Tab-separated table of C-alpha atoms and ligand atoms in Angstrom:
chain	number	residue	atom	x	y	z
A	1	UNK	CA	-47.858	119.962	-133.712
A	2	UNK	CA	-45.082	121.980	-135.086
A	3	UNK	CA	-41.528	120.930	-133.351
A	4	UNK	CA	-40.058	123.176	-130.679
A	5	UNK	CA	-37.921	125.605	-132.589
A	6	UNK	CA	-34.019	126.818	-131.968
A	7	UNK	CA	-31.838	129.588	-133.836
A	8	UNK	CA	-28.181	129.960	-134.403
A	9	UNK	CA	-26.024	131.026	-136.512
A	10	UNK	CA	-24.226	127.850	-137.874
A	11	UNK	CA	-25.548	124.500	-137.576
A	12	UNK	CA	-22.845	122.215	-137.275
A	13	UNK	CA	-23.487	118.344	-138.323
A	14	UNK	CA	-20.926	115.787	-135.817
A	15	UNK	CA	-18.827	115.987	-133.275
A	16	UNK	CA	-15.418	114.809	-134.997
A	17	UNK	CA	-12.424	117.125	-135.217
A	18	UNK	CA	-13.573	119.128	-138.290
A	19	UNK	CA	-17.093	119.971	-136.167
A	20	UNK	CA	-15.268	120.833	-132.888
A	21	UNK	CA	-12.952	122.514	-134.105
A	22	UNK	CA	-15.185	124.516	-136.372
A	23	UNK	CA	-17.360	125.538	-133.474
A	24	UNK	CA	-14.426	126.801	-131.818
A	25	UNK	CA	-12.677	128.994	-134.653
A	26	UNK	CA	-16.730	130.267	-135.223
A	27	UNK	CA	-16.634	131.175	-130.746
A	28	UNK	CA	-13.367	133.009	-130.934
A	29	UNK	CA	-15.390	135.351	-134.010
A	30	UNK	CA	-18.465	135.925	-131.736
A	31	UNK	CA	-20.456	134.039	-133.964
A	32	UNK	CA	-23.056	131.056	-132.210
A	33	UNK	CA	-23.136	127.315	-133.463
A	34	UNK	CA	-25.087	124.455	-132.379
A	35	UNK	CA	-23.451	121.073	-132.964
A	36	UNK	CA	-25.265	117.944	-133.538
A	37	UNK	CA	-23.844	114.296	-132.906
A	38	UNK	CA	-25.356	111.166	-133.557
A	39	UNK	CA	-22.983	109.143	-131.011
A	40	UNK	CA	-22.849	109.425	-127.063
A	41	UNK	CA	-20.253	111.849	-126.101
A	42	UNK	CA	-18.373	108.522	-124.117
A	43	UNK	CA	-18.342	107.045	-127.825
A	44	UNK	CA	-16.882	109.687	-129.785
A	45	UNK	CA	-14.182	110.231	-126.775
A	46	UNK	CA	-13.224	106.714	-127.041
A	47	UNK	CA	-13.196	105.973	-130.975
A	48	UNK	CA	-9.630	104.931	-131.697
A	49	UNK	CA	-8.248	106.692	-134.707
A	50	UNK	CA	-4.734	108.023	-136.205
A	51	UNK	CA	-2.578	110.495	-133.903
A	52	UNK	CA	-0.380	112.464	-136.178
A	53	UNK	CA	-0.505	116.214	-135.697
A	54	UNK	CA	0.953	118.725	-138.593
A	55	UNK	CA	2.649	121.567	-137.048
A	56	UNK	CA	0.065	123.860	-138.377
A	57	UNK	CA	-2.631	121.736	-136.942
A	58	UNK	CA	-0.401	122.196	-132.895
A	59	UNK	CA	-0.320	126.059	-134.217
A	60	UNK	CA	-4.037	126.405	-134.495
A	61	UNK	CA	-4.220	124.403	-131.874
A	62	UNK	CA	-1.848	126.565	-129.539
A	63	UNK	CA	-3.518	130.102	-131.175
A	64	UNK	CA	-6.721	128.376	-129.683
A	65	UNK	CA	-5.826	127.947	-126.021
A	66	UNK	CA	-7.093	124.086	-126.964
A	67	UNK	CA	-3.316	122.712	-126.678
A	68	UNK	CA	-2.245	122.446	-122.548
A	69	UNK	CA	-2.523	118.914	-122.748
A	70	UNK	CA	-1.375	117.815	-126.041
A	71	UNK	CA	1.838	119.661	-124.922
A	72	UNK	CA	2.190	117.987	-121.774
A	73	UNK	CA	1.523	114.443	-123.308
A	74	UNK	CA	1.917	114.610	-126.996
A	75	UNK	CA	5.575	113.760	-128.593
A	76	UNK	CA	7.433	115.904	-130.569
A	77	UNK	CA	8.855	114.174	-133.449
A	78	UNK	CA	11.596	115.390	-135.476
A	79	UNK	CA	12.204	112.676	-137.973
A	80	UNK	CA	10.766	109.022	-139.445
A	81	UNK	CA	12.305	106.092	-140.475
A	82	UNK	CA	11.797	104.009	-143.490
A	83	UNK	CA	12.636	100.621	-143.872
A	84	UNK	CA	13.367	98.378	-146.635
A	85	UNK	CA	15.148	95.020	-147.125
A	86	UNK	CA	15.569	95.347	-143.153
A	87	UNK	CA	17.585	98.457	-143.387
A	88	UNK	CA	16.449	101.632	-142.028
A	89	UNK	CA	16.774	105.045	-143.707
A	90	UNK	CA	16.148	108.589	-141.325
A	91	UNK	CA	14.566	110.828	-143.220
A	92	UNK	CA	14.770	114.459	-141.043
A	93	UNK	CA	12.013	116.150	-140.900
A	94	UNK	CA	12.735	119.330	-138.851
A	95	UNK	CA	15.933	119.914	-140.885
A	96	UNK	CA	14.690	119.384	-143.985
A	97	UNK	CA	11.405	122.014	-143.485
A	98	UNK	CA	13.471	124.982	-141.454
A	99	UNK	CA	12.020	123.512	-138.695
A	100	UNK	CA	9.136	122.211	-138.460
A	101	UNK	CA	8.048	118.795	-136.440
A	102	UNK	CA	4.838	116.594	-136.046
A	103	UNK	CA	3.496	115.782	-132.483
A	104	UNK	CA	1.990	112.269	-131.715
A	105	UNK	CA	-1.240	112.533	-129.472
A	106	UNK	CA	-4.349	110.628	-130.532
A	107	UNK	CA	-7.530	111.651	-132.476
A	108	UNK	CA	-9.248	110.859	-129.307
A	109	UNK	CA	-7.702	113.242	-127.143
A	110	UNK	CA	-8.232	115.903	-129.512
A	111	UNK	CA	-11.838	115.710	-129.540
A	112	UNK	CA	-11.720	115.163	-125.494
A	113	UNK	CA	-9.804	118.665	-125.615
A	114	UNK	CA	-12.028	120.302	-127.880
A	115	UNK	CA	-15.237	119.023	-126.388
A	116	UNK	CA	-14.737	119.737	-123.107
A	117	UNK	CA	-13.253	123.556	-123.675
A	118	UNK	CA	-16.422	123.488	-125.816
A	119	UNK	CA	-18.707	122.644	-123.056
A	120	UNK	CA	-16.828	124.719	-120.271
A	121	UNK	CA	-16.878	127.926	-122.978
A	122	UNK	CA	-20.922	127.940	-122.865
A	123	UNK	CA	-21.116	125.814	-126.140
A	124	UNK	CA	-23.439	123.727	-127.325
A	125	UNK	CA	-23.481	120.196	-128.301
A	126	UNK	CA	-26.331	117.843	-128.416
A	127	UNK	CA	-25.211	114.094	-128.357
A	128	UNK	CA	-27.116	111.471	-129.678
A	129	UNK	CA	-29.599	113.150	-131.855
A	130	UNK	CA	-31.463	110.964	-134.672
A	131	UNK	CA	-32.807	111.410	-137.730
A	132	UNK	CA	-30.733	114.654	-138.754
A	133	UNK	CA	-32.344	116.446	-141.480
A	134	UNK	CA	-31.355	119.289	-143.812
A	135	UNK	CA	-33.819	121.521	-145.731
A	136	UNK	CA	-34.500	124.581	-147.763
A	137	UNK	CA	-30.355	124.489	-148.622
A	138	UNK	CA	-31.072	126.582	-151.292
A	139	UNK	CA	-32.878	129.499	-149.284
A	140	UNK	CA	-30.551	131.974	-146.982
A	141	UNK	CA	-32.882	130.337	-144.249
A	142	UNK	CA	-31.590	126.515	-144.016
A	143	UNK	CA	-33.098	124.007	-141.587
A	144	UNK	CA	-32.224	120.964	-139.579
A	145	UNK	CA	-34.860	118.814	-138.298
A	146	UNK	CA	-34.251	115.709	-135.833
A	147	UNK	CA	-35.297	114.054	-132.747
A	148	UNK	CA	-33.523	114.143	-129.467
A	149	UNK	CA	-34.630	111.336	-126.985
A	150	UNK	CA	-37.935	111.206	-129.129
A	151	UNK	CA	-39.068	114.197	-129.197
A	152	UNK	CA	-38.461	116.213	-132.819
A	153	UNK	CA	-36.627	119.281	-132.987
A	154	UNK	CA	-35.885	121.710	-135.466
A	155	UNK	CA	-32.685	123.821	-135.624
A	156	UNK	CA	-33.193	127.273	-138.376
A	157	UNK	CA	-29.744	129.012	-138.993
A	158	UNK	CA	-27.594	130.793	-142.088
A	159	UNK	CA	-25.252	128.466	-143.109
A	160	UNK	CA	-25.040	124.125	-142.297
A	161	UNK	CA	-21.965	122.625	-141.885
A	162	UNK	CA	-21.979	119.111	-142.778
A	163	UNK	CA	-18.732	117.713	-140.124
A	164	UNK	CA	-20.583	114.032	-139.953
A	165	UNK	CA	-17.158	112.075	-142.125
A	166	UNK	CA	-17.768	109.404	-144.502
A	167	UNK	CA	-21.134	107.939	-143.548
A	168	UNK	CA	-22.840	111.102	-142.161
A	169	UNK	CA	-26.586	112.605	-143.963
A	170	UNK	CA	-24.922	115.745	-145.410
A	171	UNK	CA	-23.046	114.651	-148.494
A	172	UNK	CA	-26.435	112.221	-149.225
A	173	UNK	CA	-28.589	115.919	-148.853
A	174	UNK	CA	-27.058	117.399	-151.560
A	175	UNK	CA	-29.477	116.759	-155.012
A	176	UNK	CA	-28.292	114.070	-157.630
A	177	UNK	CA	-26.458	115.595	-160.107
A	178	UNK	CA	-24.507	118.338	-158.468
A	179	UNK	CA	-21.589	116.352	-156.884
A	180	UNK	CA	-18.760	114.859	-159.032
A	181	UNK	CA	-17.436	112.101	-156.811
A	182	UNK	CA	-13.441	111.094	-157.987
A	183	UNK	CA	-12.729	108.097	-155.914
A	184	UNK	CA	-10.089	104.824	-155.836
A	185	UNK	CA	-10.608	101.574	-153.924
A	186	UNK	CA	-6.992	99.697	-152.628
A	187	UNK	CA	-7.180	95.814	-152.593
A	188	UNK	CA	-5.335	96.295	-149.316
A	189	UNK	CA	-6.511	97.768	-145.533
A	190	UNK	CA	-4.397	97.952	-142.354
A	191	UNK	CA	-5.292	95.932	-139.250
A	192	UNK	CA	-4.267	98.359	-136.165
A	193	UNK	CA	-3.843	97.396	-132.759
A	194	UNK	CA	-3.304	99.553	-129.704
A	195	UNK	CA	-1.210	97.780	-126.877
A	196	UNK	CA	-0.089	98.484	-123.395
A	197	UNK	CA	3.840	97.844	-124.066
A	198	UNK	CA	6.293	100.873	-124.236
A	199	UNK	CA	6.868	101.901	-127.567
A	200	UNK	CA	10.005	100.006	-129.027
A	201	UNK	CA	11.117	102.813	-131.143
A	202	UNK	CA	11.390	106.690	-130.366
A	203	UNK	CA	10.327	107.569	-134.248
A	204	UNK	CA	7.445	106.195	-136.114
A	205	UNK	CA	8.934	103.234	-138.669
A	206	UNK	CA	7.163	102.702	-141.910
A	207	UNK	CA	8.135	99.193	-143.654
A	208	UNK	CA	7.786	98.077	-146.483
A	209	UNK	CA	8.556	94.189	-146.638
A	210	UNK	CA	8.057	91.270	-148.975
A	211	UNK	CA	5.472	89.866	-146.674
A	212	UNK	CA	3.513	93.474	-146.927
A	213	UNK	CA	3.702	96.786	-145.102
A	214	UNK	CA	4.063	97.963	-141.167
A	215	UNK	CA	3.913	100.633	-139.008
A	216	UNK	CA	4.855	101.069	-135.532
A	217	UNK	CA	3.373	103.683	-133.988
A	218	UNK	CA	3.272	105.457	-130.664
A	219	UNK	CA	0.682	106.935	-128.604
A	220	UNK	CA	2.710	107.391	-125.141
A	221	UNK	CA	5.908	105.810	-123.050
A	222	UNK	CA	3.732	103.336	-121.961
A	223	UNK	CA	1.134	102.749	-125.104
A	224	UNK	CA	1.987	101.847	-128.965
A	225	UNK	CA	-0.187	101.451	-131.896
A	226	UNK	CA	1.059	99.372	-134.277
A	227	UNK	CA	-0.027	98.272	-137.962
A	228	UNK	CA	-0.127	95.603	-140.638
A	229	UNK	CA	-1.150	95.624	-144.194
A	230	UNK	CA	-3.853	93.041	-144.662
A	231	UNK	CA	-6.062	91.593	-147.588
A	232	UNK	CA	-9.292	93.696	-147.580
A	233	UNK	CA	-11.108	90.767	-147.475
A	234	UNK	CA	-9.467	89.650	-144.017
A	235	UNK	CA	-11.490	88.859	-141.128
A	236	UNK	CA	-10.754	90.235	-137.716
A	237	UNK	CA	-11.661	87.271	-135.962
A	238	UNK	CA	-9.142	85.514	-138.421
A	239	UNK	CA	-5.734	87.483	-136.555
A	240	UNK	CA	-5.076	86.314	-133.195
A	241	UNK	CA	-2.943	88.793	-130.971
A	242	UNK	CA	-0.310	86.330	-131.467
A	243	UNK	CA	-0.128	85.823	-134.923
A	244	UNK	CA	-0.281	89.849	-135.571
A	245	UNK	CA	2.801	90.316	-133.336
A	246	UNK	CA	4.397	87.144	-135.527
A	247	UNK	CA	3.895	89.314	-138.187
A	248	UNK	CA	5.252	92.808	-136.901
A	249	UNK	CA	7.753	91.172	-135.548
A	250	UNK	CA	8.696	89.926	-139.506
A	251	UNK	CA	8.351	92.756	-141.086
A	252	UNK	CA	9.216	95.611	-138.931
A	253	UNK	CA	12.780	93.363	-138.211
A	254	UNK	CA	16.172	95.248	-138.997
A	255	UNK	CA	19.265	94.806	-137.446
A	256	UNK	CA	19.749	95.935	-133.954
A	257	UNK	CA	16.188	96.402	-133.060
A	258	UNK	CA	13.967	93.879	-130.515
A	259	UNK	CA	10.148	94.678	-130.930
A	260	UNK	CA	8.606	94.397	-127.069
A	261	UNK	CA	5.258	93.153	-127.534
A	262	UNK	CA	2.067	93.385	-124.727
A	263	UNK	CA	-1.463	93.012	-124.240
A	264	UNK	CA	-3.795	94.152	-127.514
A	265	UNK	CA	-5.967	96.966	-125.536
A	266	UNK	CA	-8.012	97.418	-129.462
A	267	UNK	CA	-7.575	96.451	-132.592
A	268	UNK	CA	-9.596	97.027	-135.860
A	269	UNK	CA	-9.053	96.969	-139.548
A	270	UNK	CA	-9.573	99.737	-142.412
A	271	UNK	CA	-9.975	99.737	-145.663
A	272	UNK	CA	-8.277	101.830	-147.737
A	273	UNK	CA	-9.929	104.301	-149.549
A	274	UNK	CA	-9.464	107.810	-151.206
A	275	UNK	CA	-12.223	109.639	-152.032
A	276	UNK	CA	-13.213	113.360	-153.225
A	277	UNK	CA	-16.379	115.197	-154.034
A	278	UNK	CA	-16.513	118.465	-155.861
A	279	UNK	CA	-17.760	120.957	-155.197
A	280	UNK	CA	-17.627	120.570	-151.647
A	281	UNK	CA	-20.653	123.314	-151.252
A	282	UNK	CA	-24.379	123.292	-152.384
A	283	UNK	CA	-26.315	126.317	-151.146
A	284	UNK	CA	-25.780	127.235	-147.520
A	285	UNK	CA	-24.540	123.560	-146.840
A	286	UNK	CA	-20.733	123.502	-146.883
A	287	UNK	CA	-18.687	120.158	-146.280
A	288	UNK	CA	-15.605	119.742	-144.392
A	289	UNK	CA	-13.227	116.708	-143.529
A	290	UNK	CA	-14.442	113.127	-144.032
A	291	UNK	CA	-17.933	114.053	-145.197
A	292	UNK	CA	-16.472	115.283	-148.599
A	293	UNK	CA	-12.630	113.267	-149.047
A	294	UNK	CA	-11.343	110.660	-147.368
A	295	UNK	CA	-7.591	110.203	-148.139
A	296	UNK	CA	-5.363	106.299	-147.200
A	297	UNK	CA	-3.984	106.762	-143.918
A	298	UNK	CA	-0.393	106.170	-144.648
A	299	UNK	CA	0.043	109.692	-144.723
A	300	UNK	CA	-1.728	110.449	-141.764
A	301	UNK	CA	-3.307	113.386	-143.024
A	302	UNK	CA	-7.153	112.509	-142.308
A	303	UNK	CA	-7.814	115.086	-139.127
A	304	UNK	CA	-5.081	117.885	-140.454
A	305	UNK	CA	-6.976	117.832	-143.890
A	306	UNK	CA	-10.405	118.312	-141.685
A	307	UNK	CA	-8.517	121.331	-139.853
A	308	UNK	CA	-7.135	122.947	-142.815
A	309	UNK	CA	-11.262	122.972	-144.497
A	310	UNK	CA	-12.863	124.153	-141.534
A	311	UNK	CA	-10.005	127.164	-140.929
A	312	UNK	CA	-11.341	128.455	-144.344
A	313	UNK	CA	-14.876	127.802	-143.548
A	314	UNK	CA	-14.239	129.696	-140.321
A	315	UNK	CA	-12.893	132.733	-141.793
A	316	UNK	CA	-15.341	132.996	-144.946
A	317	UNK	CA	-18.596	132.567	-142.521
A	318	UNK	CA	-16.782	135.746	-140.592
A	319	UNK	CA	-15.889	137.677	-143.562
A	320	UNK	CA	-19.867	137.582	-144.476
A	321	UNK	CA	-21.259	138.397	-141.119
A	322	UNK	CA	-18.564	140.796	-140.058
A	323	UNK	CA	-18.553	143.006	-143.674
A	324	UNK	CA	-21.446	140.635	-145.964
A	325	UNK	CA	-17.946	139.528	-148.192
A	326	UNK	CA	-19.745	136.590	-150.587
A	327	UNK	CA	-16.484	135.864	-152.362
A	328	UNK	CA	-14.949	133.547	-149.430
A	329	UNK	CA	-17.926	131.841	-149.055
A	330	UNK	CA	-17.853	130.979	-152.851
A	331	UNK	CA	-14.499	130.456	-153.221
A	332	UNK	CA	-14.624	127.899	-150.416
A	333	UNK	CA	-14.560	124.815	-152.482
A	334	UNK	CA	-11.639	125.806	-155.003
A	335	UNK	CA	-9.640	126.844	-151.832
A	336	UNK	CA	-9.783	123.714	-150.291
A	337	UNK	CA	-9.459	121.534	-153.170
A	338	UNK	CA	-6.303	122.734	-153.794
A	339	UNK	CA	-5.096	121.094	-150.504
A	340	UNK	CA	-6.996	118.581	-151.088
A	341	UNK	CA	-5.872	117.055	-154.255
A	342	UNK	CA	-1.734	117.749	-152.874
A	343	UNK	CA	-2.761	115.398	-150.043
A	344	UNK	CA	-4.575	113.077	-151.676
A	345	UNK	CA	-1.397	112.719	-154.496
A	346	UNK	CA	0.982	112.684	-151.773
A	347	UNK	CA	-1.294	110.070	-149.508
A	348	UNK	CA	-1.661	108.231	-152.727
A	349	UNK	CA	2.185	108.033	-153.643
A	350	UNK	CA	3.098	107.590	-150.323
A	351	UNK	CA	0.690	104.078	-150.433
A	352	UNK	CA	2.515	102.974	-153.448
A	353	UNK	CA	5.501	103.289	-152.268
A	354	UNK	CA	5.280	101.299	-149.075
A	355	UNK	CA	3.046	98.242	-149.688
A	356	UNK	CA	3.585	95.588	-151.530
A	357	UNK	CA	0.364	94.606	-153.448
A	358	UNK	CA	-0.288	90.699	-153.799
A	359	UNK	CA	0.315	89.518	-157.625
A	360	UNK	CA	2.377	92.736	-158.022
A	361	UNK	CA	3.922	92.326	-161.493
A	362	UNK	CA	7.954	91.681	-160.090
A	363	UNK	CA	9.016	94.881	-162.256
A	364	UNK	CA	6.517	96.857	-160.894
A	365	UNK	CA	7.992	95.675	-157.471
A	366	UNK	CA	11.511	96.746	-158.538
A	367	UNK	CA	10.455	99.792	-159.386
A	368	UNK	CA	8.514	101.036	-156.228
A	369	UNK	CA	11.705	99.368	-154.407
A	370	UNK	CA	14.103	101.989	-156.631
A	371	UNK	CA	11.541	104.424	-155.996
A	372	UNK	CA	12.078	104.316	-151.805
A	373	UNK	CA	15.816	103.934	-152.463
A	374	UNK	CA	15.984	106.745	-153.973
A	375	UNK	CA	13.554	109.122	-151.497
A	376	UNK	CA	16.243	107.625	-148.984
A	377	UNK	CA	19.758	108.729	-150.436
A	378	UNK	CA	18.540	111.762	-151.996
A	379	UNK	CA	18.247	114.826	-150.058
A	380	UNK	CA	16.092	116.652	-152.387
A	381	UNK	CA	13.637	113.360	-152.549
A	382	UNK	CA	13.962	113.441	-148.715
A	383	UNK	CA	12.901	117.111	-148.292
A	384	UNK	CA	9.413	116.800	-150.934
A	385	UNK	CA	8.107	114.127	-148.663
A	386	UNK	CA	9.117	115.845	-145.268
A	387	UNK	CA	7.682	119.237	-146.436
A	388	UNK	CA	4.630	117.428	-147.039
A	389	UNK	CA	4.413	115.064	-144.122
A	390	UNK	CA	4.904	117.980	-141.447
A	391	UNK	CA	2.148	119.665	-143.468
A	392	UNK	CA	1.796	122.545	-146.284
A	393	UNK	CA	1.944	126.066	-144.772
A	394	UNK	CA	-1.538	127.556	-144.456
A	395	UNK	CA	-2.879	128.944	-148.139
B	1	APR	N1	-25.836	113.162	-137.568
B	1	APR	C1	-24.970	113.689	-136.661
B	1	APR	N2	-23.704	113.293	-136.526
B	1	APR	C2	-23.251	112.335	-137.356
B	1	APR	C3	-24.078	111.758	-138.337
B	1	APR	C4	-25.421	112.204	-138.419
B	1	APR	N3	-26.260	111.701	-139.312
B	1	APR	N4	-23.350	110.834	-139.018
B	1	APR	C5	-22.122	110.847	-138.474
B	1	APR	N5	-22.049	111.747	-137.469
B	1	APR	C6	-20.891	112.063	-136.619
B	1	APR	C7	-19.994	110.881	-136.301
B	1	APR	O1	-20.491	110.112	-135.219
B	1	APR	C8	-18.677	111.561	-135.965
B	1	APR	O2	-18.579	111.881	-134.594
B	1	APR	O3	-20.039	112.944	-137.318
B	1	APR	C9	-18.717	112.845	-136.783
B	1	APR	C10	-17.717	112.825	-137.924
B	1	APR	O4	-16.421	112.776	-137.398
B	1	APR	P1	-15.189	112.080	-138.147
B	1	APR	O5	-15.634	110.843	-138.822
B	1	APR	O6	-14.096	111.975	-137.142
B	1	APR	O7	-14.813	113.105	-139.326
B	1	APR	P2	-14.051	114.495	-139.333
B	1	APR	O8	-14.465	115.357	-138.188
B	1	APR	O9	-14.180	114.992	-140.718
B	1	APR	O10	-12.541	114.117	-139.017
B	1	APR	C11	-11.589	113.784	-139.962
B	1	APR	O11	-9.617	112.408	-139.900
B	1	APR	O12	-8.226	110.736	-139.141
B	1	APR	C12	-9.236	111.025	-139.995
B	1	APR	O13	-11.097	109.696	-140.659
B	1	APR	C13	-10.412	110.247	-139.600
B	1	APR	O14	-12.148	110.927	-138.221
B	1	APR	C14	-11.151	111.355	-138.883
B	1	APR	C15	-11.005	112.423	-139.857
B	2	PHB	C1	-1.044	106.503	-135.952
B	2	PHB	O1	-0.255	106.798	-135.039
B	2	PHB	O2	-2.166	106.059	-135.698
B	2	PHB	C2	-0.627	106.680	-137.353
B	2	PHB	C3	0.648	107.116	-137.648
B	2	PHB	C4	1.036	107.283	-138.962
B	2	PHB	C5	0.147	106.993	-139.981
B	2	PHB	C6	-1.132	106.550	-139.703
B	2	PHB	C7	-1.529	106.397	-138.381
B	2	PHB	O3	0.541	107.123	-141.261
């Protein structure tokens, strides 16, 4: 028996910020999407990831109508902090970029937002699908078969976008051969915790310390997420809640400053990894976000790089249905590698810079050590990495 059958216009593959969002710049164009997600909709809602928001990711945001509650509980940051050798250096980010800030809110609450305007809007998302399938990519008339609580479906539409990160089917459904994959594994990954303790610091502090990187992070007054730069061959079960606080405590230490510590609510570790496939189209299947780069996190730029390749996806897929414009929707790819490769040089650098790498030749150590001096005591060093951690203007 031939599955039930369902039409749209886009078929979106996962439920992560580069799928919502995508579903809701194709809504405000009149044009219909179906999204598909593997995980429950509790899961995805509750997945702890990183929280930092470019200002042009709060503008789309705002230009939405998807932003009432990140500005009533996100934080408006104006500046980070860098430490080294215990001293801390301010590096200002809204007067160095004319004005521009970053707003802490988590990944989590993001996809709450965009799920539930989703939902409230008419939209459609089907949770916990299986065995996602995409065919005839190379035909105008692309398909997506899986099964929903057993039973197979199929889902016929123009164009696939594959919004399923790292580990989803969509990359995997493109044929051997076409994909160039440009990719560099760290020997390092940050353990992150999330605990209920007021945040000890009003900026986000990057370290870098002989004993190895930190972060202290913040999600609200009364929650912080903190991190530590870890072997990649650690074990979770290895760090107790004590010993990681020892350790924060160590190398986020400078004078004047007490870290509070709390209960761990969550903590995980992750690898470090950047990765890039070109192109990131095949046929009627475009990628966005994790699915085709994943960038180190020290930059924070995961979710705003997702944003910034489903904005261009959005506005190609409406060029072609609202005047049958092919050139967007070709030049998809180079438009969003550009951004790409800045981020993934500036994520890159900005790894280098703050951890210290075990057996690191000592002059290599000097050197990276000169390096952060130097970003801290010179204004035009200062500016280059605030322009780029608020976030690249648009195009
Ligand atoms: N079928 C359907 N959905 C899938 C499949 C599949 N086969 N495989 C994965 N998914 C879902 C995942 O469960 C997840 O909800 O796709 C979604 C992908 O979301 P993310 O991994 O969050 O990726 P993306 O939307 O590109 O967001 C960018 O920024 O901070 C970074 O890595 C972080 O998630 C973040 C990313
Ligand atoms: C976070 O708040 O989770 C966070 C902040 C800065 C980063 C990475 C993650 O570079």
């Amino acid at each position: 028996m031939e599955p039930p059958v369902t039409e749209t216009q886009v078929a979106i593959i996962g439920a992560g910020p580069a799928g919502l969002m995508l579903s809701h710049l194709l809504q405000r164009e009149g044009i219909a999407s179906v999204i598909l997600e593997s995980r429950s909709r509790a899961y995805v809602q509750q997945r702890v990831r990183a929280g930092v928001l470019e200002q042009g990711t709060v503008d789309l945001l705002d230009e939405l109508g998807l932003s009432e509650r990140l500005h009533r509980e996100g934080l408006v940051h104006h500046g980070l902090l860098l430490t080294l050798d215990e001293r801390r250096y301010r590096i200002a980010l809204t007067e160095l970029t004319g004005g521009r800030a970053l707003t802490i809110y988590g990944q989590q609450e993001v996809v709450k937002d965009l799920i539930a305007a989703r939902l409230a809007g008419g939209g459609e998302i089907q949770f916990e699908v299986e065995d996602v399938q995409l065919e005839a990519l190379e035909t105008e008339h692309p398909r997506v078969r899986y099964r929903q609580q057993g039973t197979a479906r199929e889902l016929r539409c123009a164009f696939i976008a594959g919004c399923d990160g790292f580990h989803g089917v969509s990359r995997p459904a493109i044929p051997p051969g076409v994909l160039t994959t440009y990719e560099r594994h760290y020997p390092f990954a940050w353990l992150g915790i999330l605990a209920a303790v007021a945040p000890s610091t009003e900026e986000l502090i990057y370290a870098r310390h002989a004993r190895g990187f930190a972060l202290h992070s913040l999600r609200s007054p009364e929650i912080s997420r903190l991190y530590i730069q870890v072997d990649r061959t650690e074990e979770l079960g290895d760090w107790s809640d004590d010993r990681i606080w020892n350790e924060l405590r160590l190398r986020l230490a400078a004078d004047g400053f007490t870290l509070r510590d709390g209960p761990v609510l969550e903590k995980s570790i992750a690898l470090h990894h950047s990765f890039v496939v070109e192109p990131m189209q095949h046929g009627r299947l475009f990628l966005a976000g994790d699915a085709a780069h994943i960038v180190p996190p020290t930059g924070a730029k995961g979710l705003n790089l997702a944003v910034a390749d489903v904005r261009v996806l959005a506005r190609a897929i409406e060029r072609w249905y609202r005047a049958g414009h092919t050139e967007d929707l070709e030049r998809y790819s180079e438009r969003c590698l550009g951004r790409v490769w800045r981020v993934q040089e500036f994520s890159a650098s900005m790894s280098a810079l703050l951890h210290r790498l075990p057996g690191t030749d000592p002059f290599e150590d000097r050197v990276a050590r000169a390096r952060l001096e130097w970003i801290c005591r010179s204004q035009a060093e200062a500016r280059s990495l605030a322009e780029n951690y608020v976030g690249l203007p648009w195009d």
